[in-house]
């Protein structure tokens, strides 16, 4: 058995957590929309065709914001195709996923669906084939009350009240050669700035996200981010980051993904702060990690021009769930700069929720760490000072074997502590010092672990991998000891006795 300890001090707050760091993403991709969240023929569909079994699984996840409608999809999408009477909407070729888009689900359906799912929208505008003017018209359609062509058209379509979407993305991954109408950093920076001006003129209350590099692996990272921010620093509120991980043969490296994500965030912060210094600006640029997850890109084959193809339907393992837990610790531990983050995605396409067309809903392994953190890691994030062994990785050098996050919510008096033990063969004798929070009573102890890191959930065995509830057998106090199983993710919740 290994030993490790963690001390959390009330004087070491990182930041109040912006709940939007527990966001997610619905793109018109594969079966995310059609036969995912929207399937009028399904037995649980409501009067608008939204699957209520899926809505339930999403509301249990407690996702405060959902990015829509893409992703790569948005760069060839005309939002006007998705409004008005459904029988008059055009069927189009979607250049991003080589699919058929019937436009039966558009911005108004999304607004209704988001309300039912208990979430809000982060709307991406098309800066690929789209123009700044069309982006302005979309915002006018969504957020202006009445008295203009586009706002009155929304009212004609049955939406008297504006949708009032507050968060808008200026395109998607515009540095990627795969993107419809990709462009240089200089061209994007200028287009983003000019679009931002129009959008903020239309509705000054909104916040804007500029596209950062689409990955840390892009050859143009972080130069792209510097050039873009130099062009639009004053007009935007966030720079975006996207990052996906996959198991490539080394469990040690894969489990250390949390460390890689921290490096990525650190570099983007430094780049943004460099631009701030160049501009002599008082404004601190915040980060929107609006795509992150484990994603295996093998499952991408489909017939060309198929409707709702089964692409990117990854089946996640215990190992993947542990990695997702580790990534969540990094996100929360950067809550001072990362104000939004979206688990990409939510349903069917690289997602924690899987649906059978006309059938049941399945929660993949990755559903659980996200659900726990989103529900319980609220309030203020605190530094978790870990003392633990290092492990040696192939690609990241020497990395701490444990990662943890701690939050305290004044409104409930609850402290939540999550810890990932990446030692694959060793449990850990774990000493947790919380004395600066006063006497605490343990109220919840859950562990995600198992003998087979590659086991997952299936429709036949849906609960094969999910957290196990442990007995609450420790006395109230200020310092605690737990045994962390090998390769495990642990949730500990305490109630303050103060
Ligand atoms: O989330 C899947 C895809 O990954 C998104 O469409 C794109 O933005 C990214 O490359």
XYZ file of C-alpha atoms and ligand atoms in Angstrom:
508
model
C 0.000 0.000 0.000
C 1.154 3.565 -0.775
C 0.611 6.548 1.453
C -0.551 10.054 0.552
C -1.991 13.057 2.309
C -3.961 16.129 1.414
C -4.429 19.382 3.281
C -7.082 21.883 2.320
C -7.031 25.311 3.934
C -9.915 27.728 4.075
C -7.491 30.603 3.403
C -6.598 29.053 0.045
C -9.634 29.622 -2.081
C -9.122 29.374 -5.831
C -12.366 31.037 -6.830
C -16.125 30.907 -6.676
C -17.105 28.250 -9.201
C -19.026 29.429 -12.232
C -21.664 26.654 -12.595
C -21.173 26.840 -16.358
C -17.991 24.764 -15.962
C -20.409 21.832 -15.808
C -21.747 22.510 -19.280
C -22.125 20.087 -22.153
C -22.711 20.082 -25.881
C -25.350 19.005 -28.411
C -24.240 19.167 -32.023
C -26.074 18.121 -35.158
C -23.708 15.167 -35.359
C -24.546 11.499 -35.781
C -27.526 10.660 -33.555
C -27.105 13.416 -30.984
C -30.236 15.273 -32.107
C -32.197 12.836 -34.284
C -32.992 9.643 -32.313
C -31.004 11.164 -29.435
C -32.783 14.085 -27.806
C -35.441 14.337 -30.555
C -37.421 11.298 -31.688
C -41.130 12.054 -32.184
C -41.935 8.370 -32.756
C -40.425 7.262 -29.444
C -42.707 5.980 -26.692
C -41.481 8.621 -24.236
C -41.584 11.550 -26.699
C -43.514 14.589 -25.512
C -45.765 16.707 -27.734
C -42.689 18.335 -29.310
C -40.898 15.064 -30.026
C -38.362 15.378 -27.186
C -37.512 12.081 -25.539
C -38.471 12.358 -21.880
C -36.273 9.442 -20.846
C -33.292 11.387 -22.230
C -34.465 14.635 -20.630
C -34.550 12.831 -17.278
C -31.008 11.487 -17.664
C -29.827 14.995 -18.571
C -31.583 16.744 -15.717
C -29.993 14.241 -13.296
C -26.611 15.323 -14.671
C -27.392 18.922 -13.685
C -25.934 20.634 -16.754
C -26.329 24.431 -16.543
C -25.401 25.256 -20.151
C -25.411 23.353 -23.454
C -23.466 24.456 -26.520
C -25.457 24.255 -29.780
C -25.651 23.591 -32.810
C -21.937 22.738 -33.314
C -19.072 22.029 -33.516
C -17.915 21.509 -37.052
C -21.558 21.382 -38.161
C -22.082 25.080 -37.524
C -19.510 26.205 -40.112
C -21.770 25.187 -42.997
C -25.135 25.693 -41.300
C -27.739 28.265 -42.260
C -29.801 28.820 -39.103
C -32.731 30.058 -41.235
C -33.182 26.500 -42.560
C -34.275 25.420 -39.075
C -37.109 27.908 -38.410
C -40.754 28.163 -39.462
C -43.214 25.413 -40.398
C -41.426 22.075 -40.281
C -42.884 20.797 -43.543
C -41.355 23.752 -45.383
C -37.841 23.333 -44.017
C -35.194 22.285 -46.542
C -33.196 19.066 -46.456
C -29.488 19.824 -46.844
C -26.127 18.157 -47.108
C -24.123 18.627 -43.922
C -20.498 19.091 -44.997
C -19.064 18.449 -41.516
C -20.286 14.868 -41.021
C -21.362 14.017 -44.605
C -24.901 13.552 -43.331
C -28.381 14.544 -44.407
C -29.825 17.368 -42.317
C -33.620 17.568 -42.374
C -33.788 20.703 -40.210
C -36.694 19.358 -38.176
C -34.863 20.562 -35.075
C -33.660 24.176 -35.115
C -33.023 27.104 -32.811
C -36.624 27.356 -31.513
C -36.808 23.633 -30.755
C -33.454 23.947 -28.999
C -34.762 26.823 -26.840
C -37.803 24.763 -25.813
C -35.748 21.630 -25.245
C -33.194 23.538 -23.119
C -35.972 24.817 -20.843
C -37.288 21.289 -20.375
C -33.769 19.990 -19.689
C -33.250 22.700 -17.052
C -30.354 24.245 -18.929
C -29.425 27.323 -20.953
C -27.843 27.751 -24.377
C -24.357 28.636 -25.581
C -25.089 29.400 -29.221
C -22.404 29.151 -31.893
C -22.682 31.292 -35.029
C -21.428 30.204 -38.433
C -18.191 32.023 -39.245
C -17.248 29.514 -41.973
C -19.746 29.941 -44.823
C -21.671 32.456 -42.705
C -21.264 36.216 -42.585
C -21.163 38.650 -39.662
C -24.506 40.010 -40.903
C -26.205 36.585 -40.740
C -24.860 36.120 -37.216
C -26.385 39.494 -36.309
C -29.727 38.432 -37.791
C -29.700 35.231 -35.714
C -29.095 37.201 -32.528
C -31.848 39.635 -33.533
C -34.214 36.700 -34.147
C -33.377 35.204 -30.740
C -32.924 38.140 -28.365
C -34.740 41.240 -29.640
C -38.257 41.523 -28.194
C -40.139 42.828 -31.232
C -40.485 45.503 -33.901
C -37.857 44.325 -36.390
C -38.072 41.916 -39.306
C -36.240 39.072 -37.575
C -37.748 39.496 -34.111
C -41.243 39.714 -35.557
C -40.583 36.609 -37.620
C -39.787 34.744 -34.380
C -43.101 35.944 -32.954
C -44.869 34.777 -36.127
C -43.244 31.394 -35.516
C -44.997 31.199 -32.153
C -42.318 32.622 -29.833
C -43.699 35.857 -28.434
C -40.922 36.146 -25.847
C -37.255 36.374 -26.901
C -35.049 33.399 -26.097
C -32.456 35.685 -24.479
C -29.432 33.468 -25.051
C -26.575 35.126 -23.172
C -23.492 33.243 -24.384
C -22.373 33.163 -28.019
C -19.429 31.454 -29.746
C -17.805 33.185 -32.706
C -17.538 30.119 -34.939
C -15.851 26.820 -34.214
C -12.262 25.564 -34.597
C -11.547 27.937 -37.460
C -7.865 26.904 -37.517
C -8.718 23.288 -38.449
C -8.212 22.240 -42.100
C -11.296 19.996 -41.597
C -13.447 23.037 -40.904
C -15.775 24.298 -43.650
C -14.032 27.498 -44.752
C -11.091 27.310 -42.334
C -8.950 30.430 -42.312
C -5.746 31.975 -41.071
C -5.488 33.478 -37.600
C -5.302 36.965 -39.132
C -8.454 36.450 -41.210
C -10.343 34.832 -38.346
C -9.254 37.502 -35.852
C -10.647 40.189 -38.116
C -13.896 38.318 -38.863
C -14.389 37.527 -35.186
C -13.846 41.171 -34.225
C -16.238 42.547 -36.826
C -18.887 39.946 -35.937
C -18.413 40.696 -32.241
C -19.034 44.394 -32.878
C -22.346 43.655 -34.601
C -23.437 41.148 -31.944
C -22.697 43.499 -29.063
C -24.459 46.347 -30.858
C -27.537 44.145 -31.247
C -27.478 42.958 -27.606
C -24.826 44.466 -25.293
C -25.799 42.053 -22.499
C -24.331 38.986 -24.216
C -20.900 37.416 -23.716
C -18.706 36.259 -26.596
C -16.245 33.415 -27.019
C -13.499 33.637 -29.657
C -12.029 30.442 -31.128
C -8.668 29.532 -29.701
C -6.597 26.765 -31.243
C -8.681 23.644 -31.767
C -6.125 21.580 -29.876
C -2.816 21.815 -28.074
C -1.429 19.589 -30.867
C -2.088 22.081 -33.656
C 1.198 23.255 -35.196
C -0.071 26.838 -34.929
C -0.771 26.597 -31.167
C -0.364 28.972 -29.311
C 0.514 31.478 -32.025
C -3.047 31.285 -33.371
C -4.402 32.291 -29.949
C -2.019 35.235 -29.695
C -2.880 36.583 -33.144
C -6.618 36.120 -32.659
C -6.592 37.773 -29.250
C -4.506 40.679 -30.504
C -7.234 41.238 -33.103
C -10.285 41.008 -30.838
C -9.170 41.270 -27.187
C -11.414 44.244 -26.449
C -14.492 42.796 -28.145
C -14.619 39.266 -26.678
C -14.937 37.836 -23.174
C -13.479 34.333 -23.514
C -10.994 32.402 -25.590
C -11.962 28.794 -26.284
C -9.933 25.612 -25.702
C -10.751 22.140 -27.018
C -9.067 18.961 -25.825
C -9.789 15.258 -26.300
C -7.923 12.248 -24.876
C -7.791 8.565 -25.735
C -6.149 5.424 -24.433
C -3.173 4.641 -26.650
C -1.645 1.662 -24.855
C -0.258 3.202 -21.667
C -2.697 3.361 -18.772
C -0.199 5.475 -16.842
C -0.093 8.105 -19.560
C -3.830 8.032 -20.104
C -4.577 8.428 -16.397
C -2.208 11.415 -16.363
C -4.428 13.299 -18.855
C -5.439 15.633 -16.009
C -1.844 16.885 -15.965
C -1.742 17.485 -19.703
C -4.983 19.474 -19.522
C -3.491 21.616 -16.780
C -0.451 22.342 -18.968
C -2.735 23.308 -21.849
C -4.786 25.673 -19.675
C -1.599 27.183 -18.236
C -0.256 27.942 -21.721
C -3.500 29.514 -22.919
C -3.655 31.671 -19.768
C -0.060 32.785 -20.384
C -0.808 33.608 -24.015
C -3.909 35.612 -23.076
C -1.971 37.431 -20.345
C 0.818 38.243 -22.801
C -1.726 39.901 -25.104
C -3.207 41.720 -22.114
C 0.264 43.100 -21.328
C 0.866 44.133 -24.953
C -2.474 45.933 -24.954
C -1.962 47.514 -21.507
C -5.458 46.256 -20.778
C -7.135 45.928 -17.383
C -9.279 43.116 -18.695
C -8.416 39.535 -17.759
C -9.417 37.148 -20.548
C -11.380 34.191 -19.234
C -11.231 30.695 -20.691
C -14.015 28.583 -22.162
C -13.002 24.932 -22.373
C -15.999 24.351 -24.569
C -15.037 20.877 -25.789
C -13.346 18.270 -23.616
C -13.723 14.534 -23.180
C -12.307 11.115 -23.956
C -12.891 10.440 -27.657
C -11.893 7.439 -29.789
C -12.052 8.626 -33.358
C -12.168 5.113 -34.850
C -15.921 4.881 -34.922
C -16.463 7.539 -37.602
C -17.411 5.505 -40.688
C -20.793 6.063 -42.225
C -22.373 5.920 -45.631
C -22.137 9.293 -47.314
C -25.264 11.388 -47.004
C -27.068 9.262 -44.469
C -29.590 10.750 -42.007
C -28.665 10.377 -38.307
C -25.698 8.057 -38.897
C -24.260 6.036 -36.009
C -20.945 7.844 -35.754
C -18.695 8.494 -32.766
C -20.840 6.268 -30.543
C -18.012 5.466 -28.184
C -18.575 2.840 -25.499
C -16.745 4.038 -22.440
C -14.809 1.950 -19.943
C -13.981 2.251 -16.265
C -10.574 3.580 -17.299
C -12.236 6.311 -19.380
C -14.419 7.274 -16.405
C -11.345 7.618 -14.182
C -9.746 9.874 -16.786
C -12.900 12.005 -16.950
C -12.743 12.325 -13.148
C -9.125 13.467 -13.380
C -9.977 16.039 -16.062
C -12.738 17.396 -13.835
C -10.224 17.987 -11.034
C -8.142 20.107 -13.412
C -11.174 22.095 -14.545
C -12.293 22.872 -10.987
C -8.739 23.637 -9.863
C -8.600 26.303 -12.603
C -11.960 27.823 -11.685
C -10.366 31.265 -11.384
C -9.856 31.408 -15.185
C -11.974 28.600 -16.649
C -15.484 29.989 -16.374
C -17.170 27.676 -18.856
C -16.472 24.111 -19.906
C -18.500 21.698 -22.016
C -18.270 17.947 -21.804
C -18.383 17.075 -25.512
C -20.845 15.798 -26.083
C -24.059 14.889 -24.252
C -26.030 12.250 -26.188
C -24.837 9.479 -28.545
C -21.950 11.318 -30.229
C -18.910 10.821 -27.940
C -21.297 11.074 -25.041
C -22.108 9.788 -21.549
C -25.738 9.131 -22.568
C -26.546 6.565 -25.241
C -29.940 5.850 -26.762
C -31.347 2.998 -28.789
C -33.628 4.343 -31.520
C -37.109 3.518 -30.331
C -35.493 1.866 -27.306
C -33.874 2.482 -23.938
C -31.338 4.952 -22.526
C -27.938 3.790 -21.317
C -25.607 5.682 -18.999
C -21.986 5.069 -19.946
C -19.282 4.909 -17.257
C -18.306 8.548 -17.859
C -21.785 9.682 -16.832
C -21.033 9.055 -13.166
C -17.968 11.166 -12.324
C -19.523 14.045 -14.247
C -22.826 13.668 -12.425
C -21.117 13.574 -9.026
C -18.926 16.615 -9.631
C -21.661 18.630 -11.304
C -24.084 17.959 -8.449
C -21.752 18.268 -5.481
C -18.689 20.376 -6.365
C -20.438 23.716 -6.006
C -19.659 26.958 -4.208
C -15.986 27.867 -3.832
C -13.063 25.756 -5.067
C -10.101 25.383 -2.668
C -6.503 24.291 -3.289
C -6.018 20.603 -2.466
C -2.387 20.381 -1.313
C -1.405 16.810 -2.054
C 1.680 14.999 -0.869
C 2.000 11.828 -2.926
C 4.350 9.797 -5.092
C 5.086 10.731 -8.675
C 4.612 8.315 -11.583
C 6.758 8.292 -14.712
C 4.878 8.749 -17.979
C 6.198 8.385 -21.534
C 4.914 11.696 -22.820
C 4.477 13.937 -19.805
C 7.504 13.138 -17.650
C 7.018 12.776 -13.922
C 3.420 13.373 -12.823
C 1.698 13.216 -9.388
C -0.004 9.856 -8.867
C -3.026 11.524 -7.284
C -5.161 14.487 -8.193
C -7.954 15.961 -6.094
C -10.463 18.768 -5.914
C -12.216 20.370 -2.957
C -15.195 22.682 -2.792
C -17.178 24.247 0.018
C -20.681 25.564 -0.451
C -21.631 28.158 2.160
C -25.306 27.944 1.243
C -25.506 24.253 2.225
C -22.547 23.949 4.606
C -21.271 21.045 2.489
C -17.683 20.281 1.632
C -16.995 17.956 -1.309
C -13.655 16.272 -1.892
C -12.863 14.101 -4.912
C -9.632 12.187 -5.401
C -8.257 10.082 -8.244
C -5.691 7.407 -7.382
C -3.830 6.545 -10.591
C -1.641 3.834 -8.981
C -2.867 0.846 -10.940
C -1.661 -1.849 -8.531
C -1.631 -0.089 -5.188
C -4.247 1.176 -2.858
C -3.399 4.319 -0.886
C -3.593 5.048 2.819
C -4.982 8.588 2.467
C -4.873 11.193 5.245
C -7.170 14.154 4.689
C -6.691 17.281 6.803
C -9.666 19.660 6.722
C -9.133 21.288 10.128
C -9.537 24.874 8.945
C -13.176 24.071 8.075
C -14.042 23.091 11.668
C -15.797 19.883 12.675
C -17.200 17.970 9.762
C -19.502 14.982 9.544
C -18.975 12.567 6.645
C -22.334 12.179 4.878
C -21.440 10.406 1.650
C -18.604 8.140 0.523
C -18.693 6.718 -3.007
C -16.018 4.865 -4.942
C -15.689 4.086 -8.627
C -13.239 1.211 -9.129
C -13.140 -2.354 -10.382
C -11.018 -5.315 -11.399
C -11.257 -4.736 -15.122
C -10.299 -1.243 -16.332
C -11.790 -2.038 -19.747
C -15.225 -3.051 -18.470
C -18.161 -0.852 -19.446
C -21.947 -0.641 -19.374
C -24.225 -2.251 -21.946
C -27.973 -2.400 -22.440
C -27.806 -5.946 -21.015
C -25.674 -4.873 -18.007
C -26.394 -1.156 -17.594
C -25.069 -0.896 -14.026
C -21.888 -2.892 -14.496
C -19.724 0.150 -13.779
C -21.158 2.768 -11.472
C -20.087 4.228 -8.120
C -20.435 2.055 -5.017
C -21.792 3.570 -1.830
C -19.469 2.935 1.123
C -20.572 2.743 4.781
C -20.311 5.987 6.750
C -18.236 4.637 9.595
C -16.028 7.566 10.610
C -16.627 9.872 13.550
C -17.165 13.614 12.994
C -13.865 15.486 13.149
C -11.310 17.573 11.291
C -8.855 14.966 10.046
C -9.805 11.754 8.329
C -8.203 8.590 6.994
C -9.486 6.551 4.063
C -8.181 3.742 1.943
C -8.263 4.596 -1.754
C -8.426 1.432 -3.890
C -5.961 0.991 -6.768
C -7.074 2.904 -9.892
C -10.064 4.540 -8.245
C -12.152 7.692 -8.100
C -13.521 8.625 -4.682
C -16.172 11.115 -3.622
C -16.296 12.277 -0.003
C -18.999 14.682 1.147
C -19.005 16.308 4.545
C -21.473 18.501 6.380
C -20.136 21.318 8.538
C -21.227 21.147 12.166
C -20.689 24.902 12.584
O -17.210 17.200 -30.674
C -16.916 16.646 -31.921
C -16.159 17.592 -32.832
O -14.865 17.777 -32.326
C -16.697 18.989 -32.953
O -17.662 19.116 -33.951
C -15.489 19.790 -33.330
O -15.567 21.120 -32.900
C -14.333 19.029 -32.733
O -13.320 18.833 -33.633
